[in-house]
C-alpha cells in the first residue's frame, strides 16, 4: 500500500510539474506575443511619425518654392514694365544708378518713337501697344549682355551700354540702330507699319547722382533737338 501511495504521489507530483511547465510555457508564449505586438505597434508608430514628417516636409518645401516663385514674380513685376517686359524706372533708380556711379564710361541713349500719338489716334491703342512691344523687342535684340533698356515713359526708352570701346562705337551703334529701325516695318494687327524714331545720346562718366542727372537732362535736350530738326534722326553734343 505504501508503495502504491508513493507511486500515486509521484504521479501527482509529475502531473503538477507538467501542468506548471505547461502554464509557464503559455505565460512565456503570451509574453513573447505581447512583446512582438509591442514592437509591431512601435514600428507602426515610428512609420506613422516618419510619414507625417515626410508629408509635412513636402508641404513645407512646396510652400517654400511657391513663396520663392511669388517673390521672384513680385520682384520681376516691380522692376519690369508690364507691357514691354523691359526694365522700368524703378529698376534704373534702385539697381542701375549705383552701377553707373563707378566712374567708368557708358553710353546713354534716349529713344523716342516719332508721332506715336498719331499711331494711337489712327489705329487705336491696341496697335499702339503692339508698336511699343515690337520696338522694345528690337531694341533689346540690339543690346549685349551687360547693356540695359528701360521704358522711360510712354513711347520713350532709355538705353544704357557699358561694353568696351564705347567711345569709338557709340556713333556707329546709334546710326546702325536708327537705320535698321527706320528702314523696316512693324507687323501689327492692322498690317505692317513703318515707324521712325528720334534719338538723343551721349557718352558719359560720373561718380555722383547730380552728374548723372545732368547727363540725363542733356540727352533729353538732344532728343528734343532731333525732333525739332525733322525727327527720324539722332543728335548729340
mmCIF file of C-alpha atoms in Angstrom:
data_model
loop_
_atom_site.group_PDB
_atom_site.id
_atom_site.type_symbol
_atom_site.label_atom_id
_atom_site.label_comp_id
_atom_site.label_asym_id
_atom_site.label_seq_id
_atom_site.Cartn_x
_atom_site.Cartn_y
_atom_site.Cartn_z
ATOM 1 C CA UNK A 1 0.000 0.000 0.000
ATOM 2 C CA UNK A 2 2.824 2.356 0.909
ATOM 3 C CA UNK A 3 4.430 1.648 -2.453
ATOM 4 C CA UNK A 4 1.150 2.371 -4.238
ATOM 5 C CA UNK A 5 0.759 5.605 -2.281
ATOM 6 C CA UNK A 6 4.320 6.635 -3.204
ATOM 7 C CA UNK A 7 3.737 5.849 -6.859
ATOM 8 C CA UNK A 8 0.493 7.812 -6.797
ATOM 9 C CA UNK A 9 2.163 10.759 -5.088
ATOM 10 C CA UNK A 10 4.968 10.736 -7.608
ATOM 11 C CA UNK A 11 2.440 10.612 -10.409
ATOM 12 C CA UNK A 12 0.541 13.537 -8.916
ATOM 13 C CA UNK A 13 3.784 15.469 -8.474
ATOM 14 C CA UNK A 14 4.790 14.743 -12.070
ATOM 15 C CA UNK A 15 1.359 15.875 -13.244
ATOM 16 C CA UNK A 16 1.597 19.102 -11.256
ATOM 17 C CA UNK A 17 5.089 19.739 -12.593
ATOM 18 C CA UNK A 18 3.852 19.139 -16.118
ATOM 19 C CA UNK A 19 0.931 21.473 -15.559
ATOM 20 C CA UNK A 20 3.230 24.114 -14.107
ATOM 21 C CA UNK A 21 5.615 23.716 -17.042
ATOM 22 C CA UNK A 22 2.692 23.981 -19.454
ATOM 23 C CA UNK A 23 1.399 27.073 -17.673
ATOM 24 C CA UNK A 24 4.884 28.617 -17.704
ATOM 25 C CA UNK A 25 5.174 27.841 -21.399
ATOM 26 C CA UNK A 26 1.806 29.521 -22.023
ATOM 27 C CA UNK A 27 2.885 32.528 -19.961
ATOM 28 C CA UNK A 28 6.189 32.745 -21.864
ATOM 29 C CA UNK A 29 4.313 32.467 -25.142
ATOM 30 C CA UNK A 30 1.956 35.246 -24.050
ATOM 31 C CA UNK A 31 4.893 37.443 -23.048
ATOM 32 C CA UNK A 32 6.622 36.807 -26.368
ATOM 33 C CA UNK A 33 3.383 37.561 -28.207
ATOM 34 C CA UNK A 34 2.903 40.739 -26.189
ATOM 35 C CA UNK A 35 6.483 41.828 -26.882
ATOM 36 C CA UNK A 36 6.039 41.159 -30.579
ATOM 37 C CA UNK A 37 2.801 43.142 -30.551
ATOM 38 C CA UNK A 38 4.534 45.996 -28.699
ATOM 39 C CA UNK A 39 7.356 46.060 -31.210
ATOM 40 C CA UNK A 40 4.885 45.910 -34.089
ATOM 41 C CA UNK A 41 2.917 48.815 -32.656
ATOM 42 C CA UNK A 42 6.147 50.694 -32.010
ATOM 43 C CA UNK A 43 7.245 50.122 -35.616
ATOM 44 C CA UNK A 44 3.864 51.250 -36.912
ATOM 45 C CA UNK A 45 4.059 54.336 -34.713
ATOM 46 C CA UNK A 46 7.564 55.184 -35.938
ATOM 47 C CA UNK A 47 6.490 54.610 -39.538
ATOM 48 C CA UNK A 48 3.491 56.870 -38.991
ATOM 49 C CA UNK A 49 5.722 59.552 -37.470
ATOM 50 C CA UNK A 50 8.194 59.294 -40.362
ATOM 51 C CA UNK A 51 5.377 59.506 -42.909
ATOM 52 C CA UNK A 52 3.954 62.526 -41.084
ATOM 53 C CA UNK A 53 7.376 64.193 -41.049
ATOM 54 C CA UNK A 54 7.791 63.406 -44.756
ATOM 55 C CA UNK A 55 4.360 64.829 -45.610
ATOM 56 C CA UNK A 56 4.985 67.951 -43.515
ATOM 57 C CA UNK A 57 8.416 68.302 -45.133
ATOM 58 C CA UNK A 58 6.920 68.029 -48.623
ATOM 59 C CA UNK A 59 4.256 70.589 -47.737
ATOM 60 C CA UNK A 60 6.867 72.980 -46.319
ATOM 61 C CA UNK A 61 9.084 72.556 -49.387
ATOM 62 C CA UNK A 62 6.097 73.148 -51.647
ATOM 63 C CA UNK A 63 5.120 76.348 -49.839
ATOM 64 C CA UNK A 64 8.774 77.447 -49.733
ATOM 65 C CA UNK A 65 9.122 77.128 -53.505
ATOM 66 C CA UNK A 66 5.744 78.763 -54.009
ATOM 67 C CA UNK A 67 6.899 81.649 -51.822
ATOM 68 C CA UNK A 68 10.170 81.922 -53.743
ATOM 69 C CA UNK A 69 8.250 81.847 -57.009
ATOM 70 C CA UNK A 70 5.892 84.549 -55.747
ATOM 71 C CA UNK A 71 8.860 86.640 -54.586
ATOM 72 C CA UNK A 72 10.555 86.264 -57.966
ATOM 73 C CA UNK A 73 7.351 87.254 -59.716
ATOM 74 C CA UNK A 74 6.905 90.199 -57.385
ATOM 75 C CA UNK A 75 10.495 91.307 -57.875
ATOM 76 C CA UNK A 76 10.159 90.931 -61.655
ATOM 77 C CA UNK A 77 6.903 92.887 -61.667
ATOM 78 C CA UNK A 78 8.440 95.649 -59.564
ATOM 79 C CA UNK A 79 11.466 96.070 -61.859
ATOM 80 C CA UNK A 80 9.938 95.467 -65.315
ATOM 81 C CA UNK A 81 7.388 97.244 -67.438
ATOM 82 C CA UNK A 82 4.197 95.190 -67.596
ATOM 83 C CA UNK A 83 3.593 95.783 -71.320
ATOM 84 C CA UNK A 84 7.004 95.624 -72.958
ATOM 85 C CA UNK A 85 8.776 93.401 -70.369
ATOM 86 C CA UNK A 86 11.861 95.631 -70.365
ATOM 87 C CA UNK A 87 13.175 97.244 -67.182
ATOM 88 C CA UNK A 88 11.317 100.169 -65.649
ATOM 89 C CA UNK A 89 12.426 103.346 -63.919
ATOM 90 C CA UNK A 90 12.317 101.716 -60.508
ATOM 91 C CA UNK A 91 14.984 99.273 -61.672
ATOM 92 C CA UNK A 92 17.002 102.186 -63.037
ATOM 93 C CA UNK A 93 16.808 104.139 -59.777
ATOM 94 C CA UNK A 94 17.440 101.245 -57.381
ATOM 95 C CA UNK A 95 19.784 98.919 -59.253
ATOM 96 C CA UNK A 96 21.313 100.576 -62.301
ATOM 97 C CA UNK A 97 22.162 104.021 -60.926
ATOM 98 C CA UNK A 98 24.637 102.653 -58.327
ATOM 99 C CA UNK A 99 26.443 100.824 -61.140
ATOM 100 C CA UNK A 100 26.708 103.980 -63.232
ATOM 101 C CA UNK A 101 28.398 105.969 -60.452
ATOM 102 C CA UNK A 102 31.651 103.997 -60.624
ATOM 103 C CA UNK A 103 33.426 106.498 -62.886
ATOM 104 C CA UNK A 104 33.558 104.154 -65.869
ATOM 105 C CA UNK A 105 32.262 105.324 -69.272
ATOM 106 C CA UNK A 106 28.806 104.384 -70.508
ATOM 107 C CA UNK A 107 26.543 105.363 -73.374
ATOM 108 C CA UNK A 108 23.139 106.847 -72.628
ATOM 109 C CA UNK A 109 20.601 106.708 -75.457
ATOM 110 C CA UNK A 110 17.152 108.290 -75.315
ATOM 111 C CA UNK A 111 14.983 106.615 -77.975
ATOM 112 C CA UNK A 112 11.541 108.073 -78.712
ATOM 113 C CA UNK A 113 9.034 106.832 -81.301
ATOM 114 C CA UNK A 114 8.021 109.589 -83.710
ATOM 115 C CA UNK A 115 4.347 110.625 -83.956
ATOM 116 C CA UNK A 116 3.230 107.914 -81.568
ATOM 117 C CA UNK A 117 0.051 109.802 -80.656
ATOM 118 C CA UNK A 118 -0.913 109.755 -84.322
ATOM 119 C CA UNK A 119 -0.488 105.971 -84.364
ATOM 120 C CA UNK A 120 -2.835 105.655 -81.384
ATOM 121 C CA UNK A 121 -5.353 108.095 -82.864
ATOM 122 C CA UNK A 122 -5.303 106.426 -86.287
ATOM 123 C CA UNK A 123 -5.125 102.732 -85.458
ATOM 124 C CA UNK A 124 -6.146 102.548 -81.802
ATOM 125 C CA UNK A 125 -4.290 101.956 -78.559
ATOM 126 C CA UNK A 126 -4.081 98.205 -79.120
ATOM 127 C CA UNK A 127 -1.962 98.785 -82.224
ATOM 128 C CA UNK A 128 -0.008 101.394 -80.270
ATOM 129 C CA UNK A 129 0.779 98.705 -77.707
ATOM 130 C CA UNK A 130 1.886 96.359 -80.492
ATOM 131 C CA UNK A 131 4.262 99.036 -81.753
ATOM 132 C CA UNK A 132 5.696 99.533 -78.253
ATOM 133 C CA UNK A 133 6.209 95.798 -77.777
ATOM 134 C CA UNK A 134 7.837 95.340 -81.190
ATOM 135 C CA UNK A 135 10.051 98.377 -80.603
ATOM 136 C CA UNK A 136 11.223 97.149 -77.211
ATOM 137 C CA UNK A 137 11.994 93.723 -78.709
ATOM 138 C CA UNK A 138 14.073 95.296 -81.465
ATOM 139 C CA UNK A 139 15.993 97.447 -79.043
ATOM 140 C CA UNK A 140 16.592 94.526 -76.712
ATOM 141 C CA UNK A 141 17.915 92.426 -79.569
ATOM 142 C CA UNK A 142 20.467 95.113 -80.398
ATOM 143 C CA UNK A 143 21.963 95.056 -76.889
ATOM 144 C CA UNK A 144 24.721 92.977 -75.396
ATOM 145 C CA UNK A 145 24.724 91.042 -72.141
ATOM 146 C CA UNK A 146 25.676 93.915 -69.824
ATOM 147 C CA UNK A 147 23.554 96.550 -71.575
ATOM 148 C CA UNK A 148 20.154 97.702 -70.346
ATOM 149 C CA UNK A 149 16.942 99.065 -71.797
ATOM 150 C CA UNK A 150 14.407 100.908 -69.664
ATOM 151 C CA UNK A 151 10.948 102.063 -70.588
ATOM 152 C CA UNK A 152 11.391 105.671 -69.583
ATOM 153 C CA UNK A 153 7.823 106.726 -70.106
ATOM 154 C CA UNK A 154 5.125 106.468 -72.773
ATOM 155 C CA UNK A 155 6.872 105.853 -76.087
ATOM 156 C CA UNK A 156 10.354 106.752 -74.819
ATOM 157 C CA UNK A 157 13.050 104.216 -73.967
ATOM 158 C CA UNK A 158 16.388 104.758 -72.258
ATOM 159 C CA UNK A 159 19.311 102.550 -73.211
ATOM 160 C CA UNK A 160 22.500 102.185 -71.222
ATOM 161 C CA UNK A 161 25.524 100.468 -72.793
ATOM 162 C CA UNK A 162 28.709 99.666 -70.924
ATOM 163 C CA UNK A 163 30.721 97.436 -73.224
ATOM 164 C CA UNK A 164 34.353 98.120 -74.087
ATOM 165 C CA UNK A 165 35.377 100.840 -76.539
ATOM 166 C CA UNK A 166 32.067 102.605 -76.135
ATOM 167 C CA UNK A 167 33.647 105.924 -77.122
ATOM 168 C CA UNK A 168 34.629 104.636 -80.543
ATOM 169 C CA UNK A 169 31.476 102.635 -81.188
ATOM 170 C CA UNK A 170 28.760 104.953 -79.888
ATOM 171 C CA UNK A 171 28.076 106.845 -83.121
ATOM 172 C CA UNK A 172 28.140 103.769 -85.356
ATOM 173 C CA UNK A 173 25.892 101.901 -82.924
ATOM 174 C CA UNK A 174 23.283 104.668 -82.846
ATOM 175 C CA UNK A 175 23.340 105.173 -86.617
ATOM 176 C CA UNK A 176 23.001 101.455 -87.255
ATOM 177 C CA UNK A 177 20.106 101.147 -84.828
ATOM 178 C CA UNK A 178 18.361 104.191 -86.309
ATOM 179 C CA UNK A 179 18.764 102.956 -89.893
ATOM 180 C CA UNK A 180 17.574 99.441 -89.111
ATOM 181 C CA UNK A 181 14.536 100.821 -87.348
ATOM 182 C CA UNK A 182 13.557 103.346 -89.996
ATOM 183 C CA UNK A 183 14.095 101.026 -92.994
ATOM 184 C CA UNK A 184 11.869 98.228 -91.773
ATOM 185 C CA UNK A 185 8.231 97.825 -90.850
ATOM 186 C CA UNK A 186 6.480 96.683 -87.701
ATOM 187 C CA UNK A 187 3.896 93.943 -88.069
ATOM 188 C CA UNK A 188 0.603 94.828 -86.363
ATOM 189 C CA UNK A 189 -2.967 93.560 -86.383
ATOM 190 C CA UNK A 190 -3.763 96.421 -88.789
ATOM 191 C CA UNK A 191 -0.967 95.454 -91.143
ATOM 192 C CA UNK A 192 2.694 96.478 -91.415
ATOM 193 C CA UNK A 193 3.540 99.982 -90.230
ATOM 194 C CA UNK A 194 6.636 101.992 -90.982
ATOM 195 C CA UNK A 195 7.667 103.727 -87.784
ATOM 196 C CA UNK A 196 10.568 106.093 -87.211
ATOM 197 C CA UNK A 197 12.252 107.321 -84.057
ATOM 198 C CA UNK A 198 14.342 110.199 -82.768
ATOM 199 C CA UNK A 199 17.428 109.717 -80.610
ATOM 200 C CA UNK A 200 19.462 111.776 -78.201
ATOM 201 C CA UNK A 201 22.676 110.194 -76.945
ATOM 202 C CA UNK A 202 25.861 110.907 -75.054
ATOM 203 C CA UNK A 203 28.865 109.046 -73.688
ATOM 204 C CA UNK A 204 29.202 109.863 -70.006
ATOM 205 C CA UNK A 205 31.259 109.194 -66.908
ATOM 206 C CA UNK A 206 30.140 110.145 -63.421
ATOM 207 C CA UNK A 207 30.617 109.490 -59.734
ATOM 208 C CA UNK A 208 27.629 111.350 -58.301
ATOM 209 C CA UNK A 209 23.877 111.423 -58.658
ATOM 210 C CA UNK A 210 24.000 115.090 -59.608
ATOM 211 C CA UNK A 211 26.333 114.388 -62.534
ATOM 212 C CA UNK A 212 24.109 111.554 -63.739
ATOM 213 C CA UNK A 213 21.019 113.758 -63.518
ATOM 214 C CA UNK A 214 22.835 116.328 -65.641
ATOM 215 C CA UNK A 215 23.636 113.728 -68.309
ATOM 216 C CA UNK A 216 20.028 112.542 -68.344
ATOM 217 C CA UNK A 217 18.899 116.130 -68.835
ATOM 218 C CA UNK A 218 21.431 116.526 -71.659
ATOM 219 C CA UNK A 219 20.200 113.549 -73.681
ATOM 220 C CA UNK A 220 16.625 114.673 -73.098
ATOM 221 C CA UNK A 221 17.510 118.034 -74.676
ATOM 222 C CA UNK A 222 19.321 116.276 -77.518
ATOM 223 C CA UNK A 223 16.213 114.185 -78.161
ATOM 224 C CA UNK A 224 14.059 117.289 -78.482
ATOM 225 C CA UNK A 225 16.589 118.831 -80.852
ATOM 226 C CA UNK A 226 16.445 115.719 -83.024
ATOM 227 C CA UNK A 227 12.672 116.092 -83.181
ATOM 228 C CA UNK A 228 12.911 119.821 -83.907
ATOM 229 C CA UNK A 229 15.248 119.084 -86.838
ATOM 230 C CA UNK A 230 12.756 116.798 -88.575
ATOM 231 C CA UNK A 231 12.634 113.588 -86.485
ATOM 232 C CA UNK A 232 13.949 110.198 -87.662
ATOM 233 C CA UNK A 233 17.458 111.258 -86.665
ATOM 234 C CA UNK A 234 19.941 111.245 -83.822
ATOM 235 C CA UNK A 235 21.530 114.198 -82.069
ATOM 236 C CA UNK A 236 24.470 114.556 -79.662
ATOM 237 C CA UNK A 237 26.596 117.434 -78.441
#
